[in-house]
Backbone as a ProteinNet text record, in pm:
[ID]
protein_1_A
[PRIMARY]
MGGAHPHTIADDPSTRPQAVIHGSRKHVVGDGEAAAGAQRSLGPRTYGDGLPGATIMLRGACELRGEAGVRLLGMLPPLAVVPAGPRTQAALDLLAAEVARDEPGQDAVLHRLLDLVLVLASRAWRRRTR
[TERTIARY]
11924.9	11880.8	11947.5	12017.2	12083.9	11993.5	12005.4	11925.8	11791.3	11717.1	11586.9	11475	11468	11366.3	11238.8	11121.9	10997.3	10985.6	10937	10920.3	10813	10762.2	10661.1	10714.6	10692.7	10732.3	10604.4	10577.1	10454.7	10477.2	10389.4	10398.3	10344.5	10261	10198.1	10157.8	10169.3	10131.8	9986.8	9898.7	9758	9728.2	9823.9	9803	9799.2	9695.6	9686.2	9789.9	9845.4	9944.2	9885.5	9968	9930.5	9999	10113	10187.9	10265.1	10280.5	10362.3	10473.1	10596.1	10708.8	10765.4	10770.4	10831.6	10951.6	11070.8	11189.6	11187.9	11189.6	11185.4	11049	10949.8	10816.9	10722.3	10644.7	10549.4	10409.9	10339.5	10201.7	10114.6	10020.4	9934.3	9825.1	9804.9	9698	9625.5	9526.4	9457.7	9320.6	9290.6	9156.6	9135.7	9163.9	9131	9185.1	9096.4	9137.9	9202.8	9156.6	9216.5	9364.1	9395	9534.5	9614.5	9557.1	9627.7	9655.9	9559.1	9578.9	9688.3	9688.8	9791.9	9929.1	9939.8	10068.1	10117.5	10026.3	10068.2	10120.1	10072.9	10116.2	10258.4	10312.8	10448.6	10545.4	10674	10775.4	10772.4	10846.6	10844.3	10896.6	10980	11037.1	10994.5	10876.3	10830.9	10699.1	10680.1	10560.4	10505.5	10378.1	10315.2	10214.9	10181.4	10080.6	10140.4	10268.1	10333.8	10285.1	10219.3	10167.6	10282.1	10264.7	10369.2	10400	10527.9	10569.2	10579.4	10553.4	10560.3	10704.4	10719.1	10851.2	10901.8	11029.2	11089.8	11180.4	11160.8	11247.9	11300.6	11430.9	11492.2	11529.1	11498.1	11536.1	11594.1	11691.3	11752.6	11791.2	11805.5	11848.5	11977.8	12077	12207	12244.6	12299.2	12357.6	12508	12564.9	12708.2	12775.6	12872.7	12944.6	13093.1	13161.8	13306.1	13348.9	13479.4	13537.8	13499.1	13495.1	13459.3	13317.2	13224.6	13086.1	13073.5	13146.9	13144.7	13198.3	13308.9	13366	13268.1	13204.4	13111	12992.9	12933.5	12820.4	12861.6	12984.5	13033.9	13047.8	13058.8	13070.9	12936.2	12827.3	12694.6	12613.6	12522.5	12430	12320.4	12233.7	12124.7	12033.4	12016.3	11934.6	12004.5	12024.5	12087.2	12002.2	11964.2	11891.8	11989.6	12017.5	12114	12044.2	12008.8	11944.8	12040.6	11985.7	12067.9	12147.6	12267.4	12353.7	12433.5	12520.7	12596.9	12680.1	12731.4	12816.6	12737.1	12609	12529.1	12422.8	12389.2	12274.3	12284.5	12399.6	12412.9	12389.7	12446.5	12427.2	12281.7	12216.3	12074.8	11986.2	12016.8	11939.6	11952.1	12073.7	12094.9	12022.7	12029.3	11959.1	11808.2	11753.4	11609.1	11567.4	11648.9	11617.4	11624.6	11723.9	11740.3	11631.2	11584.8	11480.4	11354.1	11325.7	11203	11210.9	11328.2	11345	11329.3	11299.9	11296.4	11363.2	11495.3	11573.7	11670.5	11724.7	11823.7	11942.5	11991.8	12105.5	12070.1	11940.7	11896.3	11947.6	11945.2	11992.4	12138.7	12222.1	12364.2	12383.5	12311.2	12322.5	12277.4	12162.6	12109.7	12199.8	12256.2	12346.1	12468.7	12528.2	12645.5	12608.7	12493.1	12451	12420.2	12358.6	12332.7	12463.2	12563.1	12694.7	12750.1	12743.3	12794.5	12719.4	12587.2	12506.5	12533.5	12549.7	12578.6	12711	12813.4	12942.9	12933.7	12868.1	12853.9	12772.8	12665.4	12582.9	12661.6	12741.3	12823.7	12923.6	12985.7	13079.2	13007.9	12891.6	12815.8	12774.3	12730.3	12688.6	12806.8	12922.4	13041.3	13083.7	13074.7	13108.8	13014.7	12886.9	12787.9	12807.2	12862.4	12873.3	13009.3	13098.2	13231.5	13226.7
-12426.6	-12397.5	-12265.8	-12266.1	-12145.7	-12060.2	-11930.3	-11839.1	-11807.6	-11722.9	-11677.6	-11751.3	-11882.3	-11963.6	-11965.9	-11950.8	-11964.7	-12107.3	-12120.8	-12253	-12249.2	-12366.5	-12380.9	-12476.8	-12443.2	-12530	-12566.9	-12695.8	-12740.5	-12878.5	-12916.5	-13050.2	-13155.9	-13113.5	-13204.9	-13123.5	-13179	-13102.7	-13053.9	-13120	-13078.1	-12968.2	-12933.6	-12828.1	-12692.3	-12613.8	-12479.4	-12388.3	-12293	-12201.4	-12122.7	-12102.9	-12021.7	-11886.3	-11880.7	-11755.8	-11754.5	-11636.1	-11616	-11520.6	-11556.4	-11474.4	-11405.9	-11274.2	-11193.2	-11124.3	-11167	-11112.5	-11152.9	-11055.7	-11086.8	-11057.8	-11026.3	-10993.3	-11111.8	-11132.8	-11243.1	-11187.8	-11245.6	-11209.5	-11329.9	-11312.8	-11422.6	-11443	-11568.1	-11604.2	-11724.9	-11773.8	-11894.2	-11862.8	-11917.6	-11908.2	-11782	-11668.4	-11539.6	-11520.3	-11483	-11445	-11559.1	-11682.7	-11796.1	-11809.7	-11801.6	-11812.5	-11693.4	-11574	-11454.4	-11462.4	-11509.4	-11521.9	-11621.2	-11734.5	-11835.9	-11781.8	-11709.7	-11656.1	-11546.7	-11461	-11353.3	-11407.7	-11525.9	-11580.9	-11636.3	-11649.9	-11699.6	-11582.7	-11612.8	-11509.8	-11439	-11328.3	-11247.6	-11320.1	-11420	-11493.3	-11639	-11667.1	-11803.6	-11826.3	-11946.7	-11979.4	-12112.8	-12136.6	-12262.5	-12241.4	-12349.4	-12338.1	-12335.7	-12369	-12362.8	-12464.5	-12570.8	-12671.9	-12752.1	-12799.9	-12882	-13004.4	-13036.2	-13152	-13126.2	-13003.3	-12971.5	-12983.7	-13021.7	-13027.7	-12885.9	-12866.3	-12734.7	-12742.8	-12652.1	-12642.1	-12499.9	-12486.4	-12354.2	-12327	-12207.5	-12167.9	-12028.3	-12002	-11870.2	-11832.5	-11704.8	-11654.8	-11577.1	-11610.3	-11544.9	-11487.9	-11369.2	-11313.4	-11327.3	-11414.9	-11437.9	-11358.8	-11280.3	-11198.1	-11226	-11193	-11209.2	-11351.6	-11370.5	-11498.5	-11611.8	-11585.4	-11690.7	-11739.8	-11648.8	-11687.4	-11769.1	-11730.1	-11803.5	-11945.2	-11959	-12092.4	-12178.4	-12118.3	-12194.5	-12243.2	-12156	-12197.2	-12299.3	-12289.8	-12385.6	-12526.4	-12538	-12669.2	-12738.2	-12663.6	-12717.5	-12745.9	-12841.9	-12866	-12759.3	-12755.2	-12656.2	-12667.9	-12789.3	-12810.8	-12912.9	-12878.8	-12971.5	-12976.9	-13096.3	-13116.5	-13182.6	-13114.6	-13164.7	-13175.1	-13297.2	-13313.4	-13273.6	-13232	-13198.6	-13321.1	-13297.6	-13406	-13360.3	-13446	-13412.8	-13284.9	-13258.6	-13140.3	-13013	-13025.2	-12905.9	-12874.9	-12969.9	-12954.9	-12833.3	-12809.6	-12697.2	-12563.7	-12547.9	-12423.4	-12407.2	-12517.1	-12510.5	-12476.5	-12532.7	-12500.2	-12351.9	-12299.2	-12157.5	-12070.6	-12107.3	-12032.1	-12034.8	-12150.8	-12161.6	-12072.9	-12066.1	-11980.4	-11833.1	-11794.8	-11654.4	-11607.7	-11696.3	-11659.7	-11613.4	-11673.2	-11641.3	-11507.5	-11450.6	-11323.7	-11206.5	-11091.8	-10966.5	-10861.2	-10856.4	-10770.8	-10685.9	-10579.5	-10497.9	-10583.3	-10556.4	-10629.8	-10766	-10793.9	-10926.5	-10962.6	-10868.7	-10898.6	-10941.6	-10872.5	-10907.5	-11048.3	-11081.1	-11214.3	-11320.9	-11299.3	-11398.9	-11417	-11308.5	-11321.4	-11405.5	-11382	-11460.4	-11607.4	-11632.6	-11771.4	-11840.3	-11767.1	-11825.8	-11858.6	-11770.8	-11799.8	-11930.2	-11943.4	-12063.2	-12188.3	-12181.1	-12296.8	-12333.5	-12234.4	-12262.1	-12337	-12293.3	-12361.2	-12502.4	-12517.9	-12651	-12744.1	-12693.5	-12775.1	-12812.3	-12719.5	-12748.5	-12859.5	-12852.2	-12957.8	-13092.6	-13091.9	-13216.8	-13274.2	-13188.6	-13236	-13297.5	-13232	-13284.9	-13419.4	-13434.9	-13564.4	-13674	-13641.4	-13741.1	-13780.8	-13693	-13720.9	-13778.9	-13794.1	-13850.1	-13999.1
17560.2	17425.7	17386.3	17279.1	17233.9	17147.5	17159.5	17078	17139.3	17072.5	17123	17051.2	17071.7	17006.5	17089.6	17026.3	17102.6	17155.2	17277.5	17335.6	17443.4	17475.8	17579.6	17684.2	17809.7	17919.6	17993.7	18005.5	18072.7	18132.1	18224.6	18282.4	18187.3	18093	17998.4	17875.8	17754.4	17634.9	17635	17710.1	17711.2	17813.2	17898.8	17998.2	17930	17960.4	17903.2	17968.1	17892.9	17950.8	18067.9	18171.1	18285.6	18282.6	18216.9	18209.1	18078.2	18023.1	17904.4	17945.7	17916	17956.1	17832.8	17836.9	17731.2	17794.6	17757.1	17821.9	17968.2	18057.6	18200.5	18261.3	18179.2	18231.1	18218.5	18324.5	18330.3	18303.3	18206.2	18175.1	18206.5	18299.6	18341	18237.8	18198.5	18105.3	18163	18096.8	18143.2	18196.8	18314.2	18369.7	18452.9	18395.5	18456	18595.5	18687.8	18822.1	18899.1	18878.4	18950.3	18914.6	18785.4	18742.4	18791.9	18783.5	18828.4	18977.8	19056.8	19200.8	19234.8	19166.8	19191.2	19154.5	19044.1	19001	19095	19145.1	19235.1	19367.6	19409.6	19537.8	19530.9	19411.7	19394.4	19385.6	19385.5	19376.1	19241.9	19230	19107.8	18984.4	19002.7	18889.7	18892.2	18944.9	18968	18896.4	18844.1	18767.6	18815.1	18793.7	18831.7	18942.7	19012.6	19117.7	19257.3	19273.3	19402.6	19503.7	19459.1	19551.1	19612.6	19736.7	19798.6	19712.1	19701.4	19622.9	19474.1	19431	19288.4	19239.4	19114.9	19053.4	19033	19056.9	19036.5	18914.9	18822.5	18707	18703.5	18698.5	18691.1	18546.9	18501.9	18367.2	18377.1	18295.3	18294.9	18154.1	18133.4	18003.1	18023.6	17945.5	17955.8	17820	17822	17700	17714.3	17634.6	17640.6	17529.7	17569	17471.5	17481.3	17377.9	17378.8	17348.5	17348.8	17309.8	17404.6	17534.7	17630.9	17606.6	17579.4	17551.6	17425	17322.4	17195.2	17215.9	17292.3	17319.3	17398.3	17499.2	17581.7	17499.1	17419.1	17335.8	17231	17182.6	17084.7	17139.9	17272.8	17336.6	17352	17340.6	17371.1	17245.4	17253.9	17142.7	17145.2	17043.1	17042.7	17165.2	17218.2	17337.9	17425.7	17552.3	17646.7	17773	17813.3	17938.9	18034.8	18144.9	18242.1	18377.3	18420	18551.1	18663.7	18775.5	18891.6	18933.4	18979.3	19025.2	19145.6	19196.3	19316.5	19303	19184.8	19165.7	19139.4	19106.8	19075.2	19179.8	19266.2	19355.3	19447.7	19509.2	19602.5	19531.7	19411.9	19336.6	19295.1	19255.7	19217.1	19336.4	19453.4	19573.9	19607.5	19599.1	19627.1	19524.8	19397.5	19293.6	19316.7	19350.5	19376.1	19492.8	19596.8	19711.8	19673.4	19596	19556.5	19461.4	19373.3	19276.6	19348.3	19462.7	19536.4	19609.1	19621.3	19692.6	19597.1	19655.2	19579.3	19665.9	19659.3	19747.1	19665.6	19727	19656	19612.1	19493.7	19440.1	19383.9	19372.8	19329.2	19190.1	19098.4	18962.7	18962.6	19040.2	19044.9	19100.5	19208.3	19268.5	19169	19105.8	19012	18890.5	18839.2	18723.7	18758.8	18876.7	18915.6	18935.6	18998.6	19019.2	18886.5	18793	18660.7	18589.3	18601.4	18543.3	18600.4	18732.6	18798.7	18753.3	18752	18711.5	18565.5	18478.8	18337.9	18323.2	18394	18385	18443.1	18558.5	18618.4	18528.8	18470	18379.9	18254.4	18202.5	18084.5	18114.6	18231.9	18271.5	18282.4	18348.3	18366.3	18231.4	18141.7	18008.9	17935.3	17941.7	17873.3	17932.1	18064.7	18126.3	18077.1	18061.6	18017.6	17872.1	17789.8	17646.4	17607.9	17701.2	17669	17658.5
[MASK]
++++++++++++++++++++++++++++++++++++++++++++++++++++++++++++++++++++++++++++++++++++++++++++++++++++++++++++++++++++++++++++++++++

Protein backbone atom coordinates (compact mmCIF):
# COMPACT_ATOMS: atom_id res chain seq x y z
CA MET A 1 0.00 0.00 0.00
CA GLY A 2 1.56 3.26 -1.02
CA GLY A 3 1.40 6.33 1.20
CA ALA A 4 0.45 6.79 4.83
CA HIS A 5 -3.14 5.57 4.68
CA PRO A 6 -4.89 4.55 7.91
CA HIS A 7 -5.65 0.84 7.91
CA THR A 8 -6.58 -2.03 10.18
CA ILE A 9 -5.06 -5.49 10.12
CA ALA A 10 -7.07 -8.26 11.78
CA ASP A 11 -7.95 -11.92 11.43
CA ASP A 12 -11.63 -11.00 11.17
CA PRO A 13 -13.52 -7.68 10.88
CA SER A 14 -15.26 -8.39 14.21
CA THR A 15 -12.00 -8.82 16.16
CA ARG A 16 -11.33 -5.89 18.49
CA PRO A 17 -7.94 -4.19 18.05
CA GLN A 18 -5.16 -5.49 20.29
CA ALA A 19 -2.53 -2.94 19.34
CA VAL A 20 -2.39 0.39 17.57
CA ILE A 21 0.82 1.23 15.76
CA HIS A 22 1.86 4.87 15.40
CA GLY A 23 5.03 5.03 13.34
CA SER A 24 7.27 2.39 14.89
CA ARG A 25 5.68 2.48 18.35
CA LYS A 26 3.21 -0.14 19.55
CA HIS A 27 0.37 0.95 21.87
CA VAL A 28 -1.52 -1.92 23.49
CA VAL A 29 -5.31 -1.57 23.56
CA GLY A 30 -8.17 -3.98 24.11
CA ASP A 31 -8.84 -6.00 27.22
CA GLY A 32 -6.49 -4.21 29.60
CA GLU A 33 -3.87 -6.29 31.36
CA ALA A 34 -4.60 -9.51 29.44
CA ALA A 35 -3.89 -7.82 26.11
CA ALA A 36 -0.86 -6.00 27.51
CA GLY A 37 0.56 -9.25 28.91
CA ALA A 38 0.09 -11.10 25.62
CA GLN A 39 1.72 -8.26 23.68
CA ARG A 40 4.70 -7.99 26.06
CA SER A 41 5.45 -11.71 25.64
CA LEU A 42 6.04 -11.16 21.92
CA GLY A 43 9.00 -9.49 20.25
CA PRO A 44 9.37 -5.70 20.06
CA ARG A 45 7.98 -5.56 16.51
CA THR A 46 5.44 -8.37 16.85
CA TYR A 47 1.67 -8.27 17.34
CA GLY A 48 -1.04 -10.83 18.06
CA ASP A 49 -1.30 -13.65 20.56
CA GLY A 50 1.72 -15.72 19.50
CA LEU A 51 -0.17 -19.02 19.78
CA PRO A 52 1.31 -22.08 18.04
CA GLY A 53 0.07 -22.41 14.47
CA ALA A 54 -0.87 -18.73 14.23
CA THR A 55 -0.70 -17.12 10.82
CA ILE A 56 2.29 -14.85 10.37
CA MET A 57 1.93 -11.66 8.40
CA LEU A 58 4.94 -9.43 7.88
CA ARG A 59 4.42 -5.75 7.30
CA GLY A 60 6.99 -3.06 6.84
CA ALA A 61 7.13 0.62 6.11
CA CYS A 62 9.69 2.00 3.69
CA GLU A 63 10.45 5.56 2.75
CA LEU A 64 11.60 5.46 -0.84
CA ARG A 65 13.43 8.51 -2.09
CA GLY A 66 15.09 9.42 -5.31
CA GLU A 67 14.54 8.20 -8.84
CA ALA A 68 14.80 4.47 -8.02
CA GLY A 69 12.06 4.77 -5.38
CA VAL A 70 9.79 6.70 -7.72
CA ARG A 71 10.26 4.04 -10.46
CA LEU A 72 9.59 1.20 -8.02
CA LEU A 73 6.40 2.77 -6.66
CA GLY A 74 5.28 3.56 -10.20
CA MET A 75 5.36 -0.17 -11.00
CA LEU A 76 2.96 -1.05 -8.18
CA PRO A 77 -0.78 -0.56 -7.69
CA PRO A 78 -2.07 1.33 -4.61
CA LEU A 79 -2.44 -2.05 -2.83
CA ALA A 80 -0.65 -5.29 -3.70
CA VAL A 81 -1.01 -8.58 -1.84
CA VAL A 82 1.80 -10.97 -2.71
CA PRO A 83 1.67 -14.39 -1.01
CA ALA A 84 4.97 -16.06 -0.15
CA GLY A 85 6.34 -18.19 -2.95
CA PRO A 86 9.44 -20.20 -3.82
CA ARG A 87 11.46 -17.09 -4.71
CA THR A 88 10.46 -15.10 -1.61
CA GLN A 89 10.19 -17.71 1.16
CA ALA A 90 13.85 -17.72 2.28
CA ALA A 91 13.96 -13.91 2.58
CA LEU A 92 10.63 -13.90 4.46
CA ASP A 93 11.85 -16.59 6.87
CA LEU A 94 15.00 -14.58 7.58
CA LEU A 95 12.98 -11.38 8.06
CA ALA A 96 10.56 -13.14 10.44
CA ALA A 97 13.50 -14.42 12.52
CA GLU A 98 15.18 -11.00 12.64
CA VAL A 99 11.98 -9.17 13.62
CA ALA A 100 11.82 -11.21 16.83
CA ARG A 101 15.32 -10.14 17.90
CA ASP A 102 16.35 -6.96 19.67
CA GLU A 103 20.09 -6.68 19.10
CA PRO A 104 22.62 -3.99 18.19
CA GLY A 105 22.43 -3.03 14.53
CA GLN A 106 18.88 -4.35 14.26
CA ASP A 107 17.57 -1.36 12.31
CA ALA A 108 20.28 -1.73 9.66
CA VAL A 109 19.59 -5.46 9.26
CA LEU A 110 15.82 -4.96 9.05
CA HIS A 111 16.08 -2.11 6.54
CA ARG A 112 18.25 -4.21 4.20
CA LEU A 113 15.91 -7.20 4.53
CA LEU A 114 12.87 -5.00 3.87
CA ASP A 115 14.59 -3.66 0.74
CA LEU A 116 15.19 -7.22 -0.44
CA VAL A 117 11.64 -8.37 0.32
CA LEU A 118 10.18 -5.30 -1.44
CA VAL A 119 12.15 -6.01 -4.62
CA LEU A 120 11.31 -9.74 -4.53
CA ALA A 121 7.61 -9.02 -3.91
CA SER A 122 7.59 -6.45 -6.74
CA ARG A 123 9.07 -9.02 -9.11
CA ALA A 124 6.54 -11.66 -8.01
CA TRP A 125 3.65 -9.24 -8.42
CA ARG A 126 4.80 -8.27 -11.92
CA ARG A 127 5.09 -11.95 -12.94
CA ARG A 128 1.53 -12.58 -11.71
CA THR A 129 0.08 -9.62 -13.64
CA ARG A 130 1.71 -10.35 -17.01
